[in-house]
Short mmCIF file of C-alpha atoms in Angstrom, two decimals:
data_model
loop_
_atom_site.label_atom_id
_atom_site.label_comp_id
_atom_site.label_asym_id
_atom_site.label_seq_id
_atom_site.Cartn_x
_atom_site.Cartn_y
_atom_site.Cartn_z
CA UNK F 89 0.00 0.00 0.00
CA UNK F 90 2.92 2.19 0.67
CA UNK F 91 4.72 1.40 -2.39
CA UNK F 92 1.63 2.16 -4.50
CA UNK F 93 0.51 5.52 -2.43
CA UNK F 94 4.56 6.68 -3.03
CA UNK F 95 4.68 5.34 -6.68
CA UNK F 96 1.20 7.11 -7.28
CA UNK F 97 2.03 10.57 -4.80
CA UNK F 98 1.82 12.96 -7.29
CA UNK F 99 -1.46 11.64 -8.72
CA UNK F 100 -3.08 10.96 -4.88
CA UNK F 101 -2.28 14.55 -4.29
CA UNK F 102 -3.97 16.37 -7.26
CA UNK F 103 -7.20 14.56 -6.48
CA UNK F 104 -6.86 15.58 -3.61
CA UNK F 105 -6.54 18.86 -3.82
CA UNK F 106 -8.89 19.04 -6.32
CA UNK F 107 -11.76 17.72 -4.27
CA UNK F 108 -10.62 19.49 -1.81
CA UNK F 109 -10.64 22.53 -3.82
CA UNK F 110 -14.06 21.85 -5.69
CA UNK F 111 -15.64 21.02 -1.81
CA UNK F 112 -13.83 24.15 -0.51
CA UNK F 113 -15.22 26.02 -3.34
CA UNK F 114 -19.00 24.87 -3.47
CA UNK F 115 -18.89 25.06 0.76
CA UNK F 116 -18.45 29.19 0.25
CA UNK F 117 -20.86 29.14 -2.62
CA UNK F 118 -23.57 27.92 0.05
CA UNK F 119 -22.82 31.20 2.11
CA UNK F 120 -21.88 33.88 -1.11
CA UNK F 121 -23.52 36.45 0.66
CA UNK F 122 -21.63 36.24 4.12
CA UNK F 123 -17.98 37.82 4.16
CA UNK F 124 -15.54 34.91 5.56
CA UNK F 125 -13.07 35.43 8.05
CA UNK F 126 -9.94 35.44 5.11
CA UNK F 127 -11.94 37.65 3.02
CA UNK F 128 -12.02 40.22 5.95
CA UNK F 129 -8.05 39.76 6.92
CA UNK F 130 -6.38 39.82 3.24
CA UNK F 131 -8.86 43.04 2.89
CA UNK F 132 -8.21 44.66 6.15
CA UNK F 133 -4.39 43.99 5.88
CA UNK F 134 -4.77 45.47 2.31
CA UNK F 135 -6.44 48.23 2.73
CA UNK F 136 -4.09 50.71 3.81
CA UNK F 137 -1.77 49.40 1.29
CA UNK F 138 -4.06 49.98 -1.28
CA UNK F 139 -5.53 53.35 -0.32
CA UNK F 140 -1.75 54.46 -0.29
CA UNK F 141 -1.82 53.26 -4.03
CA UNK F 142 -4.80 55.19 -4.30
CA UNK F 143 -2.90 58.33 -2.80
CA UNK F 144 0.30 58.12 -4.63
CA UNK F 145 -1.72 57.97 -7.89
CA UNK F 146 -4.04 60.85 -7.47
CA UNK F 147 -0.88 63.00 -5.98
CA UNK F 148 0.96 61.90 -9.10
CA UNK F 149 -2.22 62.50 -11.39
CA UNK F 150 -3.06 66.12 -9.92
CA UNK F 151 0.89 67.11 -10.37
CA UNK F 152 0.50 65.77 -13.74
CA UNK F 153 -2.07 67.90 -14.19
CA UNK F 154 -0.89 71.39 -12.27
CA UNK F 155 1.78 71.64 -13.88
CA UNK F 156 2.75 69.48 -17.16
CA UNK F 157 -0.46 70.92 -18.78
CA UNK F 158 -0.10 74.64 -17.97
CA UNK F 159 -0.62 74.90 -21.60
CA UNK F 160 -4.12 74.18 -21.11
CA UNK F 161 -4.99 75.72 -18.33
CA UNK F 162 -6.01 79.64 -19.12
CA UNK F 163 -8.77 78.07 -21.91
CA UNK F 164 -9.82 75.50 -19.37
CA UNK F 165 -9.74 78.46 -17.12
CA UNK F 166 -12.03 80.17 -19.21
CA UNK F 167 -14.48 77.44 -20.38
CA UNK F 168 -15.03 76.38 -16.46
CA UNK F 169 -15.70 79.41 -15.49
CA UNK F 170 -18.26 79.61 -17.64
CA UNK F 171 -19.67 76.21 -17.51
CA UNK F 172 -19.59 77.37 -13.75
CA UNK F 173 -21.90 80.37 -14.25
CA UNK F 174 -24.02 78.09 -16.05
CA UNK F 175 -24.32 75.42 -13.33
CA UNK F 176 -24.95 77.89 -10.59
CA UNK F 177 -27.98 79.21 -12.76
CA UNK F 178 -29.19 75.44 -13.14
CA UNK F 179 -28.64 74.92 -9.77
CA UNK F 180 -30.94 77.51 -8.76
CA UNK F 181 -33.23 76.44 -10.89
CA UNK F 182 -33.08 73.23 -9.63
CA UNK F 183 -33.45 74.32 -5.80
CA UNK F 184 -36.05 75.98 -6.65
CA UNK F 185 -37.50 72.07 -8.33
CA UNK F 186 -36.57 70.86 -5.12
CA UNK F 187 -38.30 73.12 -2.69
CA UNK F 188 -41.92 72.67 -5.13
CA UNK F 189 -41.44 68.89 -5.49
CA UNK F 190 -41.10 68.29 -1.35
CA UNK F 191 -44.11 71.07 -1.05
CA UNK F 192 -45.93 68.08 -3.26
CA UNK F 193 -44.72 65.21 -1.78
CA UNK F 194 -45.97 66.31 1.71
CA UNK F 195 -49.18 67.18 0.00
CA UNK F 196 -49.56 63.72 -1.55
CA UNK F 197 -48.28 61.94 2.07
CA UNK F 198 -45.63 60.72 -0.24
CA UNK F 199 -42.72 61.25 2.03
CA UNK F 200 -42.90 57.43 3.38
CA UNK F 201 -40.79 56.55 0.28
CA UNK F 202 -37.72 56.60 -0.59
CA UNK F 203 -37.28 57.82 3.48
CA UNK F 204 -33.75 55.59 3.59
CA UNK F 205 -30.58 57.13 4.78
CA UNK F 206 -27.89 57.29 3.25
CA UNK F 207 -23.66 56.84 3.93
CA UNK F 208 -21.55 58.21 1.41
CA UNK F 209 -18.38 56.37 0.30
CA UNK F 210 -15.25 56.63 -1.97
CA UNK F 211 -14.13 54.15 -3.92
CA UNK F 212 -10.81 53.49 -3.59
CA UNK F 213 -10.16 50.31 -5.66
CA UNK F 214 -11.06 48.59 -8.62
CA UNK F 215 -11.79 44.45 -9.50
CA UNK F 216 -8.17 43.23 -10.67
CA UNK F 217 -9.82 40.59 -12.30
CA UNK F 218 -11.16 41.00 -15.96
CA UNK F 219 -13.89 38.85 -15.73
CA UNK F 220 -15.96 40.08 -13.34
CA UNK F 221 -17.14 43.79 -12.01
CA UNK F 222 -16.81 45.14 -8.27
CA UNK F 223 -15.37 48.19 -6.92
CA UNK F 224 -13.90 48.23 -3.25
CA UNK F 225 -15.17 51.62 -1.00
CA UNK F 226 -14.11 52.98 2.36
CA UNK F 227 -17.19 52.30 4.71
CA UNK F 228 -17.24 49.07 6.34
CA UNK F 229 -19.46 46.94 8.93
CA UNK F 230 -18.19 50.17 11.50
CA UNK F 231 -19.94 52.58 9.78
CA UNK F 232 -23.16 50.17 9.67
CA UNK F 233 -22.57 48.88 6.19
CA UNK F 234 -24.25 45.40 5.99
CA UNK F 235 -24.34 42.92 2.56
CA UNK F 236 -26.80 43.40 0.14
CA UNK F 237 -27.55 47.22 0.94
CA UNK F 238 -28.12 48.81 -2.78
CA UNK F 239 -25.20 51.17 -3.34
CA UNK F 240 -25.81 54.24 -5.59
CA UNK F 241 -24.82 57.68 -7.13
CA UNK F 242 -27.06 60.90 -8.34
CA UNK F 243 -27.00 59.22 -11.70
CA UNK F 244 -28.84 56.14 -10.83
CA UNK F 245 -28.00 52.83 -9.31
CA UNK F 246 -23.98 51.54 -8.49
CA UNK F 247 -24.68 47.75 -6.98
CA UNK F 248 -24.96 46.08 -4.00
CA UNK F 249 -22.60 45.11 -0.99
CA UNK F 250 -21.07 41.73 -1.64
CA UNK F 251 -18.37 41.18 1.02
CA UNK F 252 -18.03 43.38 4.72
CA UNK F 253 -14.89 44.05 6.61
CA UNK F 254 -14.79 46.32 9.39
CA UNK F 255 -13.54 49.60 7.61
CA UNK F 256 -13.87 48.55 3.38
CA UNK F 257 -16.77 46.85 1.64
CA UNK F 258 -16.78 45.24 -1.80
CA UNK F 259 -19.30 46.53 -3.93
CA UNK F 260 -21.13 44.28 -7.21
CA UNK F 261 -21.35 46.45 -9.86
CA UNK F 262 -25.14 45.93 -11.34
CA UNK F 263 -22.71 45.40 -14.96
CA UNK F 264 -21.61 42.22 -13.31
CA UNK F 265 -22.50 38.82 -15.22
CA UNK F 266 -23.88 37.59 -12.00
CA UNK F 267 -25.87 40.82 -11.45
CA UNK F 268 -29.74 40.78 -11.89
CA UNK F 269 -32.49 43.25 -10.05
CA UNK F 270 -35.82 43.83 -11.13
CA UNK F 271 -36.68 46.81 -12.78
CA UNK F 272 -39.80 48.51 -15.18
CA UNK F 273 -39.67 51.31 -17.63
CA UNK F 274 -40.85 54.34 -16.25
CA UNK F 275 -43.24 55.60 -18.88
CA UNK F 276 -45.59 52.42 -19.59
CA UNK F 277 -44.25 49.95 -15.79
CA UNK F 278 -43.54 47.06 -17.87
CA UNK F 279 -41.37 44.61 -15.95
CA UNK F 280 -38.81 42.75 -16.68
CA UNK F 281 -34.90 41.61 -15.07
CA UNK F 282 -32.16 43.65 -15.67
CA UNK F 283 -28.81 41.49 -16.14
CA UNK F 284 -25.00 42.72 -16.11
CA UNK F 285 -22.90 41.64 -19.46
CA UNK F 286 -19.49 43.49 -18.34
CA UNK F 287 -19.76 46.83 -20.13
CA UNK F 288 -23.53 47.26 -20.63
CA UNK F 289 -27.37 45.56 -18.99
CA UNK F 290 -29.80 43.74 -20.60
CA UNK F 291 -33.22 43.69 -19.73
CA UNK F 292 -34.87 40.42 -19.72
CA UNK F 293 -38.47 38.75 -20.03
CA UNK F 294 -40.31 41.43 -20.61
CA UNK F 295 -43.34 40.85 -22.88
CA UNK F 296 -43.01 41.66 -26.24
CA UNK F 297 -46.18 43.25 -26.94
CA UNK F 298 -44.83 46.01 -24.67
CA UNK F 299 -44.26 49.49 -26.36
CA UNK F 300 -40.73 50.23 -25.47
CA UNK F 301 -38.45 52.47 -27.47
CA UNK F 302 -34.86 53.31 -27.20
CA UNK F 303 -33.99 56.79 -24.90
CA UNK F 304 -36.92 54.91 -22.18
CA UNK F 305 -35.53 55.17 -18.62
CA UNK F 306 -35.68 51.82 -16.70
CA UNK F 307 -35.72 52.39 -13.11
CA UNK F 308 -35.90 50.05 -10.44
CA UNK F 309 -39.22 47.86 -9.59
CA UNK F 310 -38.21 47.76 -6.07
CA UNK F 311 -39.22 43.62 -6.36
CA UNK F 312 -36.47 41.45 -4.50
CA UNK F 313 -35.63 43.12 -1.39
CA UNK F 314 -32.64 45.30 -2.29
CA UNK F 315 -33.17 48.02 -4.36
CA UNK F 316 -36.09 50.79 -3.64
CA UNK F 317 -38.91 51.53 -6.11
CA UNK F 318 -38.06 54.04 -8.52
CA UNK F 319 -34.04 54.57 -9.08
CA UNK F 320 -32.92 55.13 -12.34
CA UNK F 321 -30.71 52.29 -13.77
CA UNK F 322 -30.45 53.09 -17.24
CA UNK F 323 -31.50 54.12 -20.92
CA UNK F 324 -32.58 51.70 -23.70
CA UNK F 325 -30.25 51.76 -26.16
CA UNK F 326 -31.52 48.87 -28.25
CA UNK F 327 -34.81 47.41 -28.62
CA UNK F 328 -34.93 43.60 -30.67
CA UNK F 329 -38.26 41.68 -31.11
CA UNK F 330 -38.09 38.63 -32.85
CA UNK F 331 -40.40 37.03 -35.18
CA UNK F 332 -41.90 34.54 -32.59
CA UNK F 333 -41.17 33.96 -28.45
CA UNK F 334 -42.92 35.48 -25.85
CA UNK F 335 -40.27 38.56 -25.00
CA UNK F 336 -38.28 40.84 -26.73
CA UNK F 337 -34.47 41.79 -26.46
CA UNK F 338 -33.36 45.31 -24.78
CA UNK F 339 -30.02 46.65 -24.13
CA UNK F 340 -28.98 49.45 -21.66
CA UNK F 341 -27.07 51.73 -21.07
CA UNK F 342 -26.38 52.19 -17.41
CA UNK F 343 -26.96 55.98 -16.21
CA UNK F 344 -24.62 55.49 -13.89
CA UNK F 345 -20.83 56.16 -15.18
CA UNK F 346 -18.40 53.27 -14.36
CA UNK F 347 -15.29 54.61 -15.58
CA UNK F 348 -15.74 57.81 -13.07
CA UNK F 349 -16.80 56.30 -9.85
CA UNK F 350 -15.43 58.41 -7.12
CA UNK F 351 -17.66 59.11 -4.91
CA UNK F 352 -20.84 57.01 -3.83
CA UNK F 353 -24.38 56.03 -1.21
CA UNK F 354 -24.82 53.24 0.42
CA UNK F 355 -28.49 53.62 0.81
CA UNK F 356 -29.04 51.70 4.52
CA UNK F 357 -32.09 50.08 5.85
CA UNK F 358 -33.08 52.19 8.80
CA UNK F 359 -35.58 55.10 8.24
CA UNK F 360 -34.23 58.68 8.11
CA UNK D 34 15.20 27.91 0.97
CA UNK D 35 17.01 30.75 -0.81
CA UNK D 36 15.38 29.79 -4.34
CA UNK D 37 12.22 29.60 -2.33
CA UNK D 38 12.46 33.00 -0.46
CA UNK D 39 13.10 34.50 -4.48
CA UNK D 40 10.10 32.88 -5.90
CA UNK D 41 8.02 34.10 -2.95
CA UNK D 42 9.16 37.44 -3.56
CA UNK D 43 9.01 37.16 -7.26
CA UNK D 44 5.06 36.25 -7.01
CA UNK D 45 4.04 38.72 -4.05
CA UNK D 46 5.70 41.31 -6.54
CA UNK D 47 3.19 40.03 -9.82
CA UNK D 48 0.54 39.85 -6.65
CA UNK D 49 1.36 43.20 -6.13
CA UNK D 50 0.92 44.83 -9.46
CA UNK D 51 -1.81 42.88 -10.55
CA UNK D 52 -3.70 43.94 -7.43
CA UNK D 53 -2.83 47.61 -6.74
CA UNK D 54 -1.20 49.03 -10.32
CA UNK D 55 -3.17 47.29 -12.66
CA UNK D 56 -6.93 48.60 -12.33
CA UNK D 57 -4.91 52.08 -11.74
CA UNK D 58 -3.54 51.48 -15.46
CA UNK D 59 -5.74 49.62 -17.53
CA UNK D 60 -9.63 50.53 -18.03
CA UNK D 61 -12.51 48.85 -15.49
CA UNK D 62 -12.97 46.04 -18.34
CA UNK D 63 -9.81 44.61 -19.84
CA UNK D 64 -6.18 44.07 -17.61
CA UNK D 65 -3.17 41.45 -18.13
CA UNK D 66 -3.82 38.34 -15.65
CA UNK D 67 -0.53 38.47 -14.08
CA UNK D 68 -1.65 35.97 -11.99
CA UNK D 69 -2.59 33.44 -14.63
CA UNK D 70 1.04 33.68 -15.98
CA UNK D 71 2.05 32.89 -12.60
CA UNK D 72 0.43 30.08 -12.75
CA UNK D 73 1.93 29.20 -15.82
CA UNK D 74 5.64 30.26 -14.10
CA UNK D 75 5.15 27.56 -11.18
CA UNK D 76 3.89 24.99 -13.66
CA UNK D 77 7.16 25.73 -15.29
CA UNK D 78 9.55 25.83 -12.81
CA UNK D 79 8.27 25.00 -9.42
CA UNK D 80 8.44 21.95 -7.81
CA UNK D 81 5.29 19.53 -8.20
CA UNK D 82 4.09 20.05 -4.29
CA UNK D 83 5.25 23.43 -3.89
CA UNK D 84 3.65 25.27 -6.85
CA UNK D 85 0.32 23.67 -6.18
CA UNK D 86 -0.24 24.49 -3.18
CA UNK D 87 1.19 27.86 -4.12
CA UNK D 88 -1.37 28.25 -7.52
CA UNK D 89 -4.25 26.94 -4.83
CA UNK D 90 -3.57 29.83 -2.60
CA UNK D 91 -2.77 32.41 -5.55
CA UNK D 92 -6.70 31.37 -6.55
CA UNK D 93 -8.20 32.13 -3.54
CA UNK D 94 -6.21 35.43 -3.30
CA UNK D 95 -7.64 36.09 -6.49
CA UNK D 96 -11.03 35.46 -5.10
CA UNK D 97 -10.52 37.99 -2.49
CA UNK D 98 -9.31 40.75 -4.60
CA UNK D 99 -12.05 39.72 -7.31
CA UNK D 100 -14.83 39.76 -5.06
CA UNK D 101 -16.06 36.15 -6.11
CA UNK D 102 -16.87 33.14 -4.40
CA UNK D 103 -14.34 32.01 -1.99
CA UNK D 104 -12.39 29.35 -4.20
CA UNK D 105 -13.80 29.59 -7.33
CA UNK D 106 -10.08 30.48 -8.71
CA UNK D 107 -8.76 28.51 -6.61
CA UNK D 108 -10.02 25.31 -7.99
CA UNK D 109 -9.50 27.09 -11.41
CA UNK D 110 -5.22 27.60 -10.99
CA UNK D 111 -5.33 24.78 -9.45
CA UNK D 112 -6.25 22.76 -12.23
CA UNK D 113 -5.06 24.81 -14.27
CA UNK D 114 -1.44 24.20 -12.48
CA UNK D 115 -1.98 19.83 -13.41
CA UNK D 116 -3.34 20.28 -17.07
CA UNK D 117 0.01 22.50 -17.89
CA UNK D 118 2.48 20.24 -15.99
CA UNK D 119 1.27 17.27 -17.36
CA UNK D 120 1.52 18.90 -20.85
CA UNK D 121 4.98 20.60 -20.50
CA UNK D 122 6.44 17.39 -18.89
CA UNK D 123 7.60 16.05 -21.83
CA UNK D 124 9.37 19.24 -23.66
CA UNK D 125 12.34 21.46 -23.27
CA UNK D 126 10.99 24.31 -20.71
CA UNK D 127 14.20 26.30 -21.69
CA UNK D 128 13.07 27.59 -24.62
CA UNK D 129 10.52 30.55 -24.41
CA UNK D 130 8.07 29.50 -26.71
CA UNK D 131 6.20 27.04 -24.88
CA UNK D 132 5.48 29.14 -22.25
CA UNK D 133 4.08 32.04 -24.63
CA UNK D 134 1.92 28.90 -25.89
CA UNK D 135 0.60 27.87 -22.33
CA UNK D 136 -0.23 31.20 -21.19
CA UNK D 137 -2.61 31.49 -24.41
CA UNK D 138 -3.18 27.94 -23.90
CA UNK D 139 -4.36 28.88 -19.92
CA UNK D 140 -6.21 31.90 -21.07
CA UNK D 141 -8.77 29.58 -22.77
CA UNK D 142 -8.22 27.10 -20.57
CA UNK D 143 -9.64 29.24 -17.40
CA UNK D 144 -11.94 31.05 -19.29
CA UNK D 145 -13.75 27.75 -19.94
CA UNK D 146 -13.06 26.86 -16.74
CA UNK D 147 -14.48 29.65 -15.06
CA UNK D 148 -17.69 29.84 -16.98
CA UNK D 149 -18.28 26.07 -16.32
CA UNK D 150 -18.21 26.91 -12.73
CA UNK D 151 -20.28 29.72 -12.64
CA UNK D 152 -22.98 28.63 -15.30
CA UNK D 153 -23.00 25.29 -13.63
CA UNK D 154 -23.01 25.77 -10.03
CA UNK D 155 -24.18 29.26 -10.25
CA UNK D 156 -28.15 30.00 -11.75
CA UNK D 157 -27.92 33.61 -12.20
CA UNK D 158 -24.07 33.63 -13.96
CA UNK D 159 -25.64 33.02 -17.65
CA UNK D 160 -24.34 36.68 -18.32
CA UNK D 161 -20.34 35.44 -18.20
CA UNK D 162 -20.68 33.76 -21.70
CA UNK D 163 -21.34 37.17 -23.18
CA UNK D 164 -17.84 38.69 -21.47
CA UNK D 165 -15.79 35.05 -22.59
CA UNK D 166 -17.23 35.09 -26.41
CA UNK D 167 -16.22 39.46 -26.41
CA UNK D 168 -13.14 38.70 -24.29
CA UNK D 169 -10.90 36.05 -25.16
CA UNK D 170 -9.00 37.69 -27.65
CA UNK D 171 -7.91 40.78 -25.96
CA UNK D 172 -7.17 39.13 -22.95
CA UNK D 173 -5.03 36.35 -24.18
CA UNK D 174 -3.18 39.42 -26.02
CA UNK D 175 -2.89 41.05 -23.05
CA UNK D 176 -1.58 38.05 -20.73
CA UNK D 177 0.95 37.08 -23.85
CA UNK D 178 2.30 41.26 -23.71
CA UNK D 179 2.49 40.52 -20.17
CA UNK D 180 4.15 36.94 -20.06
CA UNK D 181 6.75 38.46 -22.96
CA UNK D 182 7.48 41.60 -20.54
CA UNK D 183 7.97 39.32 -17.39
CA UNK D 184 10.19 36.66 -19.04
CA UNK D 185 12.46 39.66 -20.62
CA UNK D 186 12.41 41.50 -17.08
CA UNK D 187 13.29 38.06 -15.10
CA UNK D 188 16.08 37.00 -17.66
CA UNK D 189 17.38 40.56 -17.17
CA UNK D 190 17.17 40.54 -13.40
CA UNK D 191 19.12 37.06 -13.63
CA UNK D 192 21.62 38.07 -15.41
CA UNK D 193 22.56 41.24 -14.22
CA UNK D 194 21.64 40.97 -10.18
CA UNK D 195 23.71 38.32 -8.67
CA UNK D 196 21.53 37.77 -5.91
CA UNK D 197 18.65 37.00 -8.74
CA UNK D 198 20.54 34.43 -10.23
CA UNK D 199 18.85 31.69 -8.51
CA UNK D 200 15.03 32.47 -9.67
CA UNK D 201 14.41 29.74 -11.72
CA UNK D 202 13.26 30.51 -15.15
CA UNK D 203 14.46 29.86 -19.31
CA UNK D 204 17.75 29.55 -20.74
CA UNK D 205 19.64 32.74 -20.42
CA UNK D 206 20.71 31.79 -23.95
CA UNK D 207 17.32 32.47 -25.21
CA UNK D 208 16.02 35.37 -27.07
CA UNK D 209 12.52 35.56 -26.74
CA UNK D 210 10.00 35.12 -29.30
#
């Protein structure tokens, strides 16, 4: 028995470690939504590593900036000051939106929705994988971060929390293959499941006698638990009904801007 | 123990850039798998025990920094790590070319692999077909730039730091592609 178990070694070990790897692997896949005690240590004793990264780039990126593209700068000068004029007008404007819509919604005894609070984050890292899509931001279980809150920016919706640790979260980008929420266009409520595909969503069984046209928003259904009624989550960019099946085909377009995400709310379960 | 201390050094370096310079570089969607052609490195020139265990724990490292299931990668390099040594076991690792051929070789490999998993064990991961049809092609470009960059910067390091000289890698002799 010893002869054969050293003749075979290198064989008994990579079954081993195989099974061991495939039962170590479909063991965590039981509890995907709870952060395991490695998770939390490799990204606690990363962290500061990694927000140093995150330091020494933006110091390097701003000097970059200041002063290797002085060329630049009295137009840019120019052009922000004027795009800041602008703003400030739309901002008024905008206030002035704000103040008549919450006049409304305490008319209508809307203000029970949408009442969550809400923690703002930075993201600080990025997925170093290719093949899937999560960011990393700086509020953890501490701040009262827990998995599955719906993470979002003024745009429209960001993710969910996938994995805890005391001061960092890891957030699932809604572009994630593994992503799917529920969500309606806005103009006519028909439903259907919005999927990630990496770079862009697609929205999924929703019944193709449904009048939907590209530019609709798609907001959130508020179905499943996670996400609240009503946030924006994208535009259709691509409408395909086939010649038979029950649904048709829509792409879109996020709202949200994945290439930019800086800052961003964890939207958390207690009332305001 | 001196060899080892190098290649632990050598691979918490790639660990390193893959995890804290690479999504600084390279876009959200595409960015070299360093840690694939580390894989492919300890399949090469690790012993049979050692690199592994070493490729096991690289996976779930992976899976941290990815944010997926705890040992999906793991399983992935790990069999990833048997399916190239038993391939490369009968030809001349000194050469460079059959490692440029494994790392594309691995890049489909764990691509399939990966998709398997999630597809099969997974119900919601349909969507990772659409990113492995798109993305094979850029990214085994990307991990063969970054396999051709690491050999030339190892053979350098060999031959011109003495206390490098030990990292095991291709003939010195070689030049590349």
């Amino acid at each position: 028995m010893l002869d054969w178990l050293r003749k075979f070694r290198k064989l008994v070990f990579a079954v081993i470690l195989l099974v061991a790897a495939l039962l170590f692997y479909s063991y965590h896949l039981r509890y995907r939504n709870q952060t395991t005690f490695f998770e939390k240590t490799v990204l606690e004793v990363t962290a500061p590593l990694q927000k140093g990264a995150d330091y020494f780039f933006h110091t390097a990126g701003r000097w970059w900036d200041s002063y290797l593209w002085l060329v630049s700068t009295a137009e840019q000068n120019r052009l922000l000051l004027e795009e800041n004029r602008r703003l400030r007008a739309r901002l008024q404007e905008l206030d002035e939106v704000a103040l008549a819509n919450e006049r409304l919604q305490r008319l209508l005894e809307f203000r029970d929705t949408m009442q969550l609070s809400a923690l703002v984050a930075q993201v600080f890292a990025e997925d170093s994988t290719s093949w899937f899509r999560t960011v990393v931001i700086n509020k953890g279980s501490a701040d009262g971060v827990e998995e599955g809150m719906p993470v979002m920016v003024a745009e429209g919706v960001v993710g969910r929390i996938l994995r805890v640790a005391p001061s960092e979260s890891r957030v699932l980008l809604v572009t994630d293959p593994s992503s799917a929420l529920g969500a309606l266009v806005q103009k006519n409520r028909a439903r259907g499941i919005i999927r990630g595909q990496g770079g862009y969503l697609t929205m999924e069984f929703t019944l193709r006698q449904k009048d939907i046209q590209v530019g609709d928003l798609i907001v959130t259904s508020g179905g499943g638990g996670v996400f609240p009624s009503g946030l924006p989550v994208g535009h259709v960019v691509r409408v395909g009904r086939p010649s038979y099946g029950l649904f048709q085909s829509v792409t879109v377009l996020p709202t949200a801007d994945f290439f930019r995400l800086e800052e961003v709310m964890v939207l958390r379960r207690e009332q305001k | 123990m001196r060899r080892l201390l190098l290649l632990t050094v050598f691979i918490a370096t790639a660990v390193l850039v893959q995890t804290w310079l690479f999504p600084r570089m390279f876009p959200i969607s595409w960015k070299p798998d360093l840690f694939l052609v580390m894989v492919v490195y300890l399949a090469f020139f690790a012993s049979f025990f050692q690199g592994a265990l070493a490729c096991f724990a690289l996976g779930c490292l992976m899976d941290v920094f990815g944010g997926n299931v705890l040992g999906l990668y793991g399983l992935v390099y790990a069999a990833l790590f048997f399916v190239i040594r038993i391939l490369v076991s009968p030809i001349n690792i000194e050469t460079t070319f059959p490692f440029y051929y494994m790392v594309a070789l691995g890049t489909c490999l764990e691509l399939i692999l990966i998709a398997f998993l999630v597809v099969f064990f997974s119900p919601r991961g349909g969507g990772v077909w659409a990113l492995v049809t798109f993305g094979l092609f850029p990214q085994a470009g990307l991990n063969l730039v970054a396999a051709f960059v690491l050999l030339k910067g190892l053979q350098a390091l060999r031959r011109k730091a003495f206390w490098a000289a030990d990292l095991p890698g291709p003939s010195l002799e070689e030049s590349g592609l």
